[in-house]
Amino acid sequence: MNLRLLALAGVAVCAVALPLAVASAGPVRDEGHAVVRSLSLGSSDDDPKAPSAAPSPARSPLTLGLGLATAARCGPELSSPDGIEAQTCVMTQGEDTWARTYYRNATGDDLDSVLSLMGPADRTVQMRCAVEAEDEPALCETPRERTRGDLDAYTAVAEFAGRGGSGPLLLRSGSNSSAPTAS
């Protein structure tokens, strides 16, 4: 009788613990917002041992057991004297490429941002983002597009200005910029 009771209690504990363990492990697939592997890459001329953002054509993209890996080619973190901070990246996952800018708005004012992804053959995708007046990190990204051509041909630029076109350009951040552009 005690053996049956212990076995039943063990099954009950497993029935409760297993779903909790799976839930705490998080999603199995990368849905585009979690970066499985992030690379901040400079010029490959700087360090010949630096990893490449583009997977070799002979191999499949890295999966790391969680879905497709996401690579990011980012420019420097920039800030303006007015209080906007941003870093802009070209993101690649599998056959998709898109632009993403991470920002923090400490200006005290709502702003507008335009994020542009420029690619081969004069292709450009733009996204307008409302930047709320809160001092919390946030992000804006363009829709994903199928990668065409060489990844090095893609560039992303984010521009931040006053809401409704009022006021000057506060910050321009690029995926390959080296110095801030602010007025």
PDB file of C-alpha atoms in Angstrom, residues 48-118:
ATOM      1  CA  PRO A  48      42.131  38.731 -39.482  1.00  0.00           C
ATOM      2  CA  LYS A  49      40.794  36.277 -36.865  1.00  0.00           C
ATOM      3  CA  ALA A  50      37.507  38.184 -36.458  1.00  0.00           C
ATOM      4  CA  PRO A  51      34.375  36.148 -37.206  1.00  0.00           C
ATOM      5  CA  SER A  52      32.402  36.827 -40.341  1.00  0.00           C
ATOM      6  CA  ALA A  53      28.716  37.799 -40.195  1.00  0.00           C
ATOM      7  CA  ALA A  54      27.961  35.838 -43.356  1.00  0.00           C
ATOM      8  CA  PRO A  55      27.773  32.069 -43.181  1.00  0.00           C
ATOM      9  CA  SER A  56      29.878  30.235 -45.705  1.00  0.00           C
ATOM     10  CA  PRO A  57      27.831  29.349 -48.803  1.00  0.00           C
ATOM     11  CA  ALA A  58      28.922  25.727 -48.397  1.00  0.00           C
ATOM     12  CA  ARG A  59      27.476  25.438 -44.880  1.00  0.00           C
ATOM     13  CA  SER A  60      24.013  25.915 -43.497  1.00  0.00           C
ATOM     14  CA  PRO A  61      23.337  28.753 -41.015  1.00  0.00           C
ATOM     15  CA  LEU A  62      24.237  28.067 -37.396  1.00  0.00           C
ATOM     16  CA  THR A  63      21.388  26.669 -35.364  1.00  0.00           C
ATOM     17  CA  LEU A  64      22.854  26.300 -31.861  1.00  0.00           C
ATOM     18  CA  GLY A  65      19.989  23.914 -31.080  1.00  0.00           C
ATOM     19  CA  LEU A  66      17.508  26.790 -30.674  1.00  0.00           C
ATOM     20  CA  GLY A  67      16.622  27.706 -34.245  1.00  0.00           C
ATOM     21  CA  LEU A  68      18.547  29.873 -36.670  1.00  0.00           C
ATOM     22  CA  ALA A  69      21.291  32.030 -35.208  1.00  0.00           C
ATOM     23  CA  THR A  70      21.008  35.796 -35.596  1.00  0.00           C
ATOM     24  CA  ALA A  71      24.049  37.828 -36.614  1.00  0.00           C
ATOM     25  CA  ALA A  72      24.282  41.593 -36.128  1.00  0.00           C
ATOM     26  CA  ARG A  73      26.660  44.037 -37.817  1.00  0.00           C
ATOM     27  CA  CYS A  74      26.417  47.174 -35.681  1.00  0.00           C
ATOM     28  CA  GLY A  75      27.848  50.643 -35.739  1.00  0.00           C
ATOM     29  CA  PRO A  76      29.068  52.330 -32.574  1.00  0.00           C
ATOM     30  CA  GLU A  77      26.824  53.419 -29.718  1.00  0.00           C
ATOM     31  CA  LEU A  78      26.224  57.144 -30.233  1.00  0.00           C
ATOM     32  CA  SER A  79      24.673  59.866 -28.099  1.00  0.00           C
ATOM     33  CA  SER A  80      23.687  63.466 -28.726  1.00  0.00           C
ATOM     34  CA  PRO A  81      24.066  66.356 -26.283  1.00  0.00           C
ATOM     35  CA  ASP A  82      20.247  66.542 -26.300  1.00  0.00           C
ATOM     36  CA  GLY A  83      19.907  63.136 -24.625  1.00  0.00           C
ATOM     37  CA  ILE A  84      19.163  60.591 -27.348  1.00  0.00           C
ATOM     38  CA  GLU A  85      21.368  57.481 -27.503  1.00  0.00           C
ATOM     39  CA  ALA A  86      21.293  54.901 -30.311  1.00  0.00           C
ATOM     40  CA  GLN A  87      23.064  51.994 -31.923  1.00  0.00           C
ATOM     41  CA  THR A  88      21.994  50.780 -35.356  1.00  0.00           C
ATOM     42  CA  CYS A  89      22.549  47.316 -36.796  1.00  0.00           C
ATOM     43  CA  VAL A  90      22.007  45.220 -39.899  1.00  0.00           C
ATOM     44  CA  MET A  91      20.539  41.928 -38.681  1.00  0.00           C
ATOM     45  CA  THR A  92      20.719  38.611 -40.543  1.00  0.00           C
ATOM     46  CA  GLN A  93      18.986  35.351 -39.732  1.00  0.00           C
ATOM     47  CA  GLY A  94      18.955  32.519 -42.246  1.00  0.00           C
ATOM     48  CA  GLU A  95      17.939  34.079 -45.574  1.00  0.00           C
ATOM     49  CA  ASP A  96      16.424  37.233 -44.002  1.00  0.00           C
ATOM     50  CA  THR A  97      17.993  40.646 -43.458  1.00  0.00           C
ATOM     51  CA  TRP A  98      16.543  43.665 -41.641  1.00  0.00           C
ATOM     52  CA  ALA A  99      17.600  46.809 -39.785  1.00  0.00           C
ATOM     53  CA  ARG A 100      17.280  47.380 -36.053  1.00  0.00           C
ATOM     54  CA  THR A 101      18.126  50.383 -33.911  1.00  0.00           C
ATOM     55  CA  TYR A 102      18.419  50.235 -30.146  1.00  0.00           C
ATOM     56  CA  TYR A 103      17.752  53.613 -28.542  1.00  0.00           C
ATOM     57  CA  ARG A 104      17.137  55.463 -25.298  1.00  0.00           C
ATOM     58  CA  ASN A 105      15.324  58.817 -25.267  1.00  0.00           C
ATOM     59  CA  ALA A 106      16.323  60.944 -22.281  1.00  0.00           C
ATOM     60  CA  THR A 107      15.374  64.234 -23.996  1.00  0.00           C
ATOM     61  CA  GLY A 108      12.074  64.581 -22.138  1.00  0.00           C
ATOM     62  CA  ASP A 109      10.232  65.033 -25.460  1.00  0.00           C
ATOM     63  CA  ASP A 110       8.483  62.605 -27.793  1.00  0.00           C
ATOM     64  CA  LEU A 111      10.514  62.142 -30.988  1.00  0.00           C
ATOM     65  CA  ASP A 112      10.139  60.627 -34.442  1.00  0.00           C
ATOM     66  CA  SER A 113      12.639  58.210 -35.894  1.00  0.00           C
ATOM     67  CA  VAL A 114      13.112  56.963 -39.437  1.00  0.00           C
ATOM     68  CA  LEU A 115      15.026  53.695 -39.783  1.00  0.00           C
ATOM     69  CA  SER A 116      16.277  52.851 -43.277  1.00  0.00           C
ATOM     70  CA  LEU A 117      17.754  49.610 -44.598  1.00  0.00           C
ATOM     71  CA  MET A 118      19.638  50.153 -47.841  1.00  0.00           C
TER      72      MET A 118
END
